[in-house]
PDB file of C-alpha atoms in Angstrom:
ATOM      1  CA  MET A   1      16.431 -69.696  -7.308  1.00  0.00           C
ATOM      2  CA  GLN A   2      13.392 -68.153  -5.586  1.00  0.00           C
ATOM      3  CA  CYS A   3      14.445 -64.731  -6.900  1.00  0.00           C
ATOM      4  CA  PHE A   4      14.716 -66.149 -10.429  1.00  0.00           C
ATOM      5  CA  SER A   5      11.243 -67.726 -10.200  1.00  0.00           C
ATOM      6  CA  PHE A   6       9.726 -64.475  -8.897  1.00  0.00           C
ATOM      7  CA  ILE A   7      11.293 -62.370 -11.666  1.00  0.00           C
ATOM      8  CA  LYS A   8      10.236 -64.943 -14.257  1.00  0.00           C
ATOM      9  CA  THR A   9       6.629 -64.832 -13.009  1.00  0.00           C
ATOM     10  CA  MET A  10       6.588 -61.024 -13.024  1.00  0.00           C
ATOM     11  CA  MET A  11       8.036 -61.039 -16.547  1.00  0.00           C
ATOM     12  CA  ILE A  12       5.254 -63.363 -17.710  1.00  0.00           C
ATOM     13  CA  LEU A  13       2.490 -61.271 -16.077  1.00  0.00           C
ATOM     14  CA  PHE A  14       3.910 -57.971 -17.321  1.00  0.00           C
ATOM     15  CA  ASN A  15       4.209 -59.193 -20.896  1.00  0.00           C
ATOM     16  CA  LEU A  16       0.789 -60.829 -20.763  1.00  0.00           C
ATOM     17  CA  LEU A  17      -0.587 -57.364 -20.013  1.00  0.00           C
ATOM     18  CA  ILE A  18       1.452 -55.908 -22.899  1.00  0.00           C
ATOM     19  CA  PHE A  19       0.169 -58.711 -25.154  1.00  0.00           C
ATOM     20  CA  LEU A  20      -3.468 -57.886 -24.282  1.00  0.00           C
ATOM     21  CA  CYS A  21      -2.854 -54.153 -24.789  1.00  0.00           C
ATOM     22  CA  GLY A  22      -1.397 -54.896 -28.221  1.00  0.00           C
ATOM     23  CA  ALA A  23      -4.433 -56.986 -29.133  1.00  0.00           C
ATOM     24  CA  ALA A  24      -6.720 -54.151 -27.979  1.00  0.00           C
ATOM     25  CA  LEU A  25      -4.776 -51.559 -30.022  1.00  0.00           C
ATOM     26  CA  LEU A  26      -4.932 -53.819 -33.065  1.00  0.00           C
ATOM     27  CA  ALA A  27      -8.692 -54.297 -32.676  1.00  0.00           C
ATOM     28  CA  VAL A  28      -9.310 -50.559 -32.255  1.00  0.00           C
ATOM     29  CA  GLY A  29      -7.067 -49.806 -35.249  1.00  0.00           C
ATOM     30  CA  ILE A  30      -9.070 -52.175 -37.446  1.00  0.00           C
ATOM     31  CA  TRP A  31     -12.298 -50.625 -36.130  1.00  0.00           C
ATOM     32  CA  VAL A  32     -11.093 -47.094 -36.926  1.00  0.00           C
ATOM     33  CA  SER A  33      -9.961 -48.126 -40.421  1.00  0.00           C
ATOM     34  CA  ILE A  34     -13.300 -49.799 -41.190  1.00  0.00           C
ATOM     35  CA  ASP A  35     -15.669 -47.375 -39.440  1.00  0.00           C
ATOM     36  CA  GLY A  36     -13.751 -44.247 -38.417  1.00  0.00           C
ATOM     37  CA  ALA A  37     -16.887 -42.115 -38.178  1.00  0.00           C
ATOM     38  CA  SER A  38     -18.382 -44.153 -35.318  1.00  0.00           C
ATOM     39  CA  PHE A  39     -15.026 -44.156 -33.487  1.00  0.00           C
ATOM     40  CA  LEU A  40     -14.735 -40.370 -33.683  1.00  0.00           C
ATOM     41  CA  LYS A  41     -18.360 -39.968 -32.645  1.00  0.00           C
ATOM     42  CA  ILE A  42     -17.699 -41.907 -29.436  1.00  0.00           C
ATOM     43  CA  PHE A  43     -14.089 -41.064 -28.603  1.00  0.00           C
ATOM     44  CA  GLY A  44     -13.315 -37.968 -30.682  1.00  0.00           C
ATOM     45  CA  PRO A  45     -13.604 -35.391 -27.861  1.00  0.00           C
ATOM     46  CA  LEU A  46     -11.452 -37.546 -25.568  1.00  0.00           C
ATOM     47  CA  SER A  47      -8.806 -38.619 -28.053  1.00  0.00           C
ATOM     48  CA  SER A  48      -5.253 -37.324 -28.035  1.00  0.00           C
ATOM     49  CA  SER A  49      -4.799 -34.187 -30.094  1.00  0.00           C
ATOM     50  CA  ALA A  50      -1.403 -35.348 -31.327  1.00  0.00           C
ATOM     51  CA  MET A  51      -2.904 -38.552 -32.731  1.00  0.00           C
ATOM     52  CA  GLN A  52      -5.154 -36.550 -35.007  1.00  0.00           C
ATOM     53  CA  PHE A  53      -2.308 -35.372 -37.235  1.00  0.00           C
ATOM     54  CA  VAL A  54      -1.831 -38.882 -38.594  1.00  0.00           C
ATOM     55  CA  ASN A  55      -4.078 -41.603 -39.949  1.00  0.00           C
ATOM     56  CA  VAL A  56      -5.253 -42.931 -36.606  1.00  0.00           C
ATOM     57  CA  GLY A  57      -6.388 -46.322 -37.882  1.00  0.00           C
ATOM     58  CA  TYR A  58      -3.106 -47.293 -39.551  1.00  0.00           C
ATOM     59  CA  PHE A  59      -1.113 -45.868 -36.653  1.00  0.00           C
ATOM     60  CA  LEU A  60      -3.026 -48.009 -34.145  1.00  0.00           C
ATOM     61  CA  ILE A  61      -2.722 -51.120 -36.315  1.00  0.00           C
ATOM     62  CA  ALA A  62       1.049 -50.671 -36.640  1.00  0.00           C
ATOM     63  CA  ALA A  63       1.448 -49.932 -32.923  1.00  0.00           C
ATOM     64  CA  GLY A  64      -0.826 -52.847 -32.037  1.00  0.00           C
ATOM     65  CA  VAL A  65       1.177 -55.314 -34.145  1.00  0.00           C
ATOM     66  CA  VAL A  66       4.482 -54.208 -32.563  1.00  0.00           C
ATOM     67  CA  VAL A  67       3.129 -54.265 -28.987  1.00  0.00           C
ATOM     68  CA  PHE A  68       1.328 -57.578 -29.622  1.00  0.00           C
ATOM     69  CA  ALA A  69       4.520 -59.209 -30.957  1.00  0.00           C
ATOM     70  CA  LEU A  70       6.624 -57.722 -28.166  1.00  0.00           C
ATOM     71  CA  GLY A  71       4.267 -58.991 -25.456  1.00  0.00           C
ATOM     72  CA  PHE A  72       4.150 -62.438 -27.048  1.00  0.00           C
ATOM     73  CA  LEU A  73       7.951 -62.700 -27.283  1.00  0.00           C
ATOM     74  CA  GLY A  74       8.454 -61.589 -23.685  1.00  0.00           C
ATOM     75  CA  CYS A  75       5.755 -63.869 -22.305  1.00  0.00           C
ATOM     76  CA  TYR A  76       6.783 -66.863 -24.429  1.00  0.00           C
ATOM     77  CA  GLY A  77      10.478 -66.349 -23.718  1.00  0.00           C
ATOM     78  CA  ALA A  78       9.989 -66.189 -19.953  1.00  0.00           C
ATOM     79  CA  LYS A  79       7.483 -69.056 -19.832  1.00  0.00           C
ATOM     80  CA  THR A  80       9.474 -71.501 -21.976  1.00  0.00           C
ATOM     81  CA  GLU A  81      12.883 -70.092 -20.925  1.00  0.00           C
ATOM     82  CA  SER A  82      13.762 -69.593 -24.578  1.00  0.00           C
ATOM     83  CA  LYS A  83      17.004 -67.668 -24.999  1.00  0.00           C
ATOM     84  CA  CYS A  84      16.174 -66.867 -28.611  1.00  0.00           C
ATOM     85  CA  ALA A  85      12.820 -65.269 -27.721  1.00  0.00           C
ATOM     86  CA  LEU A  86      14.338 -63.327 -24.808  1.00  0.00           C
ATOM     87  CA  VAL A  87      17.211 -61.889 -26.831  1.00  0.00           C
ATOM     88  CA  THR A  88      14.819 -60.983 -29.678  1.00  0.00           C
ATOM     89  CA  PHE A  89      12.549 -59.275 -27.136  1.00  0.00           C
ATOM     90  CA  PHE A  90      15.559 -57.350 -25.792  1.00  0.00           C
ATOM     91  CA  PHE A  91      16.750 -56.110 -29.180  1.00  0.00           C
ATOM     92  CA  ILE A  92      13.269 -55.064 -30.372  1.00  0.00           C
ATOM     93  CA  LEU A  93      12.742 -53.133 -27.148  1.00  0.00           C
ATOM     94  CA  LEU A  94      16.199 -51.592 -27.475  1.00  0.00           C
ATOM     95  CA  LEU A  95      15.409 -50.425 -31.021  1.00  0.00           C
ATOM     96  CA  ILE A  96      12.112 -48.917 -29.842  1.00  0.00           C
ATOM     97  CA  PHE A  97      13.896 -47.151 -26.971  1.00  0.00           C
ATOM     98  CA  ILE A  98      16.566 -45.721 -29.313  1.00  0.00           C
ATOM     99  CA  ALA A  99      13.867 -44.582 -31.769  1.00  0.00           C
ATOM    100  CA  GLU A 100      11.958 -42.840 -28.969  1.00  0.00           C
ATOM    101  CA  VAL A 101      15.083 -41.049 -27.749  1.00  0.00           C
ATOM    102  CA  ALA A 102      15.944 -40.015 -31.313  1.00  0.00           C
ATOM    103  CA  ALA A 103      12.395 -38.756 -31.914  1.00  0.00           C
ATOM    104  CA  ALA A 104      12.494 -36.770 -28.654  1.00  0.00           C
ATOM    105  CA  VAL A 105      15.827 -35.172 -29.623  1.00  0.00           C
ATOM    106  CA  VAL A 106      14.535 -34.284 -33.093  1.00  0.00           C
ATOM    107  CA  ALA A 107      11.319 -32.865 -31.617  1.00  0.00           C
ATOM    108  CA  LEU A 108      13.218 -30.742 -29.102  1.00  0.00           C
ATOM    109  CA  VAL A 109      16.190 -29.626 -31.184  1.00  0.00           C
ATOM    110  CA  TYR A 110      14.782 -29.614 -34.708  1.00  0.00           C
ATOM    111  CA  THR A 111      11.222 -28.393 -34.138  1.00  0.00           C
ATOM    112  CA  THR A 112      11.336 -26.120 -37.195  1.00  0.00           C
ATOM    113  CA  MET A 113      12.616 -28.967 -39.397  1.00  0.00           C
ATOM    114  CA  ALA A 114       9.907 -31.284 -38.042  1.00  0.00           C
ATOM    115  CA  GLU A 115       7.261 -28.635 -38.739  1.00  0.00           C
ATOM    116  CA  HIS A 116       8.514 -28.219 -42.319  1.00  0.00           C
ATOM    117  CA  PHE A 117       8.523 -31.985 -42.892  1.00  0.00           C
ATOM    118  CA  LEU A 118       5.007 -32.418 -41.470  1.00  0.00           C
ATOM    119  CA  THR A 119       3.770 -29.419 -43.447  1.00  0.00           C
ATOM    120  CA  LEU A 120       4.854 -31.120 -46.678  1.00  0.00           C
ATOM    121  CA  LEU A 121       2.800 -34.171 -45.686  1.00  0.00           C
ATOM    122  CA  VAL A 122      -0.260 -32.712 -43.974  1.00  0.00           C
ATOM    123  CA  VAL A 123      -1.090 -29.518 -45.892  1.00  0.00           C
ATOM    124  CA  PRO A 124      -1.447 -31.221 -49.326  1.00  0.00           C
ATOM    125  CA  ALA A 125      -3.743 -33.798 -47.680  1.00  0.00           C
ATOM    126  CA  ILE A 126      -5.935 -31.003 -46.264  1.00  0.00           C
ATOM    127  CA  LYS A 127      -6.149 -29.269 -49.645  1.00  0.00           C
ATOM    128  CA  LYS A 128      -7.049 -32.571 -51.301  1.00  0.00           C
ATOM    129  CA  ASP A 129      -9.416 -34.240 -48.816  1.00  0.00           C
ATOM    130  CA  TYR A 130     -10.931 -31.677 -46.418  1.00  0.00           C
ATOM    131  CA  GLY A 131     -14.582 -31.383 -47.346  1.00  0.00           C
ATOM    132  CA  SER A 132     -14.655 -34.452 -49.592  1.00  0.00           C
ATOM    133  CA  GLN A 133     -13.471 -37.281 -47.301  1.00  0.00           C
ATOM    134  CA  GLU A 134     -15.915 -37.524 -44.384  1.00  0.00           C
ATOM    135  CA  ASP A 135     -13.589 -39.283 -41.907  1.00  0.00           C
ATOM    136  CA  PHE A 136     -10.657 -36.987 -42.690  1.00  0.00           C
ATOM    137  CA  THR A 137     -12.854 -33.892 -42.359  1.00  0.00           C
ATOM    138  CA  GLN A 138     -14.301 -35.117 -39.071  1.00  0.00           C
ATOM    139  CA  VAL A 139     -10.835 -35.779 -37.639  1.00  0.00           C
ATOM    140  CA  TRP A 140      -9.744 -32.237 -38.417  1.00  0.00           C
ATOM    141  CA  ASN A 141     -12.984 -30.733 -37.134  1.00  0.00           C
ATOM    142  CA  THR A 142     -12.468 -32.570 -33.846  1.00  0.00           C
ATOM    143  CA  THR A 143      -8.844 -31.407 -33.701  1.00  0.00           C
ATOM    144  CA  MET A 144      -9.634 -27.761 -34.429  1.00  0.00           C
ATOM    145  CA  LYS A 145     -12.521 -27.729 -31.976  1.00  0.00           C
ATOM    146  CA  GLY A 146     -10.462 -29.361 -29.220  1.00  0.00           C
ATOM    147  CA  LEU A 147      -7.331 -27.231 -29.681  1.00  0.00           C
ATOM    148  CA  LYS A 148      -9.165 -24.070 -30.772  1.00  0.00           C
ATOM    149  CA  CYS A 149      -6.949 -23.755 -33.837  1.00  0.00           C
ATOM    150  CA  CYS A 150      -7.192 -23.556 -37.609  1.00  0.00           C
ATOM    151  CA  GLY A 151      -5.497 -25.912 -40.065  1.00  0.00           C
ATOM    152  CA  PHE A 152      -1.983 -27.227 -39.623  1.00  0.00           C
ATOM    153  CA  THR A 153      -0.178 -23.907 -40.140  1.00  0.00           C
ATOM    154  CA  ASN A 154      -3.135 -21.487 -40.467  1.00  0.00           C
ATOM    155  CA  TYR A 155      -6.292 -20.771 -42.477  1.00  0.00           C
ATOM    156  CA  THR A 156      -4.386 -20.820 -45.802  1.00  0.00           C
ATOM    157  CA  ASP A 157      -4.183 -24.621 -45.563  1.00  0.00           C
ATOM    158  CA  PHE A 158      -7.847 -24.757 -46.604  1.00  0.00           C
ATOM    159  CA  GLU A 159      -7.477 -22.634 -49.730  1.00  0.00           C
ATOM    160  CA  ASP A 160      -8.245 -24.743 -52.822  1.00  0.00           C
ATOM    161  CA  SER A 161      -9.701 -27.507 -50.630  1.00  0.00           C
ATOM    162  CA  PRO A 162     -13.047 -29.095 -51.648  1.00  0.00           C
ATOM    163  CA  TYR A 163     -14.686 -27.371 -48.650  1.00  0.00           C
ATOM    164  CA  PHE A 164     -13.424 -23.931 -49.695  1.00  0.00           C
ATOM    165  CA  LYS A 165     -14.400 -24.446 -53.337  1.00  0.00           C
ATOM    166  CA  GLU A 166     -17.918 -25.486 -52.338  1.00  0.00           C
ATOM    167  CA  ASN A 167     -18.552 -22.846 -49.644  1.00  0.00           C
ATOM    168  CA  SER A 168     -16.188 -20.018 -50.647  1.00  0.00           C
ATOM    169  CA  ALA A 169     -15.329 -19.783 -46.953  1.00  0.00           C
ATOM    170  CA  PHE A 170     -13.044 -21.288 -44.346  1.00  0.00           C
ATOM    171  CA  PRO A 171     -14.189 -23.817 -41.698  1.00  0.00           C
ATOM    172  CA  PRO A 172     -16.088 -22.110 -38.829  1.00  0.00           C
ATOM    173  CA  PHE A 173     -13.391 -23.249 -36.350  1.00  0.00           C
ATOM    174  CA  CYS A 174     -10.999 -20.822 -38.070  1.00  0.00           C
ATOM    175  CA  CYS A 175     -12.984 -17.828 -36.825  1.00  0.00           C
ATOM    176  CA  ASN A 176     -12.724 -16.987 -33.120  1.00  0.00           C
ATOM    177  CA  ASP A 177     -16.301 -15.742 -32.991  1.00  0.00           C
ATOM    178  CA  ASN A 178     -17.589 -18.986 -34.461  1.00  0.00           C
ATOM    179  CA  VAL A 179     -15.724 -21.441 -32.245  1.00  0.00           C
ATOM    180  CA  THR A 180     -18.305 -21.209 -29.485  1.00  0.00           C
ATOM    181  CA  ASN A 181     -21.325 -20.222 -31.599  1.00  0.00           C
ATOM    182  CA  THR A 182     -23.382 -22.030 -34.156  1.00  0.00           C
ATOM    183  CA  ALA A 183     -21.546 -20.795 -37.214  1.00  0.00           C
ATOM    184  CA  ASN A 184     -24.223 -18.740 -38.931  1.00  0.00           C
ATOM    185  CA  GLU A 185     -21.763 -16.155 -40.233  1.00  0.00           C
ATOM    186  CA  THR A 186     -19.384 -16.915 -43.061  1.00  0.00           C
ATOM    187  CA  CYS A 187     -15.788 -17.429 -41.936  1.00  0.00           C
ATOM    188  CA  THR A 188     -13.812 -15.081 -44.173  1.00  0.00           C
ATOM    189  CA  LYS A 189     -10.094 -14.499 -44.579  1.00  0.00           C
ATOM    190  CA  GLN A 190     -10.281 -11.351 -42.456  1.00  0.00           C
ATOM    191  CA  LYS A 191     -11.930 -13.194 -39.563  1.00  0.00           C
ATOM    192  CA  ALA A 192      -9.648 -16.255 -39.784  1.00  0.00           C
ATOM    193  CA  HIS A 193      -6.424 -14.275 -40.078  1.00  0.00           C
ATOM    194  CA  ASP A 194      -5.541 -14.248 -36.368  1.00  0.00           C
ATOM    195  CA  GLN A 195      -6.399 -17.858 -35.542  1.00  0.00           C
ATOM    196  CA  LYS A 196      -3.340 -19.942 -34.613  1.00  0.00           C
ATOM    197  CA  GLY A 197      -2.413 -23.115 -36.518  1.00  0.00           C
ATOM    198  CA  CYS A 198      -2.869 -26.493 -34.795  1.00  0.00           C
ATOM    199  CA  PHE A 199       0.843 -27.411 -34.877  1.00  0.00           C
ATOM    200  CA  ASN A 200       1.844 -24.267 -32.970  1.00  0.00           C
ATOM    201  CA  GLN A 201      -1.122 -24.656 -30.634  1.00  0.00           C
ATOM    202  CA  LEU A 202      -0.128 -28.253 -29.911  1.00  0.00           C
ATOM    203  CA  LEU A 203       3.463 -27.163 -29.175  1.00  0.00           C
ATOM    204  CA  TYR A 204       2.117 -24.519 -26.813  1.00  0.00           C
ATOM    205  CA  ASP A 205      -0.047 -27.087 -24.983  1.00  0.00           C
ATOM    206  CA  ILE A 206       2.884 -29.508 -24.686  1.00  0.00           C
ATOM    207  CA  ARG A 207       5.165 -26.805 -23.286  1.00  0.00           C
ATOM    208  CA  THR A 208       2.452 -25.689 -20.885  1.00  0.00           C
ATOM    209  CA  ASN A 209       2.162 -29.282 -19.617  1.00  0.00           C
ATOM    210  CA  ALA A 210       5.880 -30.064 -19.919  1.00  0.00           C
ATOM    211  CA  VAL A 211       6.080 -31.622 -16.439  1.00  0.00           C
ATOM    212  CA  THR A 212       3.255 -34.076 -17.174  1.00  0.00           C
ATOM    213  CA  VAL A 213       4.594 -34.927 -20.659  1.00  0.00           C
ATOM    214  CA  GLY A 214       8.110 -35.387 -19.270  1.00  0.00           C
ATOM    215  CA  GLY A 215       6.841 -37.556 -16.420  1.00  0.00           C
ATOM    216  CA  VAL A 216       4.907 -39.840 -18.767  1.00  0.00           C
ATOM    217  CA  ALA A 217       7.913 -40.116 -21.128  1.00  0.00           C
ATOM    218  CA  ALA A 218      10.259 -40.869 -18.221  1.00  0.00           C
ATOM    219  CA  GLY A 219       7.839 -43.500 -16.892  1.00  0.00           C
ATOM    220  CA  ILE A 220       7.600 -45.253 -20.260  1.00  0.00           C
ATOM    221  CA  GLY A 221      11.386 -45.124 -20.681  1.00  0.00           C
ATOM    222  CA  GLY A 222      11.875 -46.518 -17.172  1.00  0.00           C
ATOM    223  CA  LEU A 223       9.528 -49.441 -17.871  1.00  0.00           C
ATOM    224  CA  GLU A 224      11.353 -50.219 -21.118  1.00  0.00           C
ATOM    225  CA  LEU A 225      14.750 -50.156 -19.395  1.00  0.00           C
ATOM    226  CA  ALA A 226      13.438 -52.368 -16.587  1.00  0.00           C
ATOM    227  CA  ALA A 227      12.012 -54.856 -19.108  1.00  0.00           C
ATOM    228  CA  MET A 228      15.347 -54.992 -20.964  1.00  0.00           C
ATOM    229  CA  ILE A 229      17.289 -55.552 -17.730  1.00  0.00           C
ATOM    230  CA  VAL A 230      14.920 -58.321 -16.606  1.00  0.00           C
ATOM    231  CA  SER A 231      15.053 -60.053 -19.998  1.00  0.00           C
ATOM    232  CA  MET A 232      18.859 -60.032 -19.899  1.00  0.00           C
ATOM    233  CA  TYR A 233      18.820 -61.280 -16.290  1.00  0.00           C
ATOM    234  CA  LEU A 234      16.669 -64.246 -17.293  1.00  0.00           C
ATOM    235  CA  TYR A 235      18.798 -64.860 -20.390  1.00  0.00           C
ATOM    236  CA  CYS A 236      22.035 -64.890 -18.414  1.00  0.00           C
ATOM    237  CA  ASN A 237      20.637 -67.211 -15.695  1.00  0.00           C
ATOM    238  CA  LEU A 238      19.191 -69.828 -18.002  1.00  0.00           C
ATOM    239  CA  GLN A 239      21.017 -73.116 -18.275  1.00  0.00           C
TER     240      GLN A 239
END
């Protein structure tokens, strides 16, 4: 009985933390969606490079809602000893775990397919919005500066973009000489030709830090498995 009470208390505390993290993610997501420029100004240099390939605000809102609901279900289920809440918590976490494993397999085995799929989504957005949408342009500037890369695939992503039409040149981050200088010289096709695309640069960085990435992924997976086991333990020991 003492063991049950201890595990129940730990389940409540753990999910309370998850609940608060979800609320924080949701708040930040709303902030980014409403005022993305101020968010990037403060956190842009420190933000994850991978996050910059997607709409950060909507991603954080979606993640925040899921984490918020998950934390609430786990905390409520353990506190009130509700079998319904605990089993719902278990199945949601199981679905998330399966999705993460599937995404990891796709990323590792079907990298080329993933690149092609993302190219179909990202490149048209660059050609349409880079240079006209301030938040979108700032996100990509931060990404290219941080990763020292150019576009999603390469400099050709910016052809026909509002920026290219207005300046008849590529972004200064696409020219090696201009990455560290104040870009006084025009970034031409000849200068941008050898600059690597951000997707390939990101893959290179991930592979370079494979041990760290793998450790973080294993840690998250371990926590999810532990949470599922604990929720089932409480479920099975409830009257």
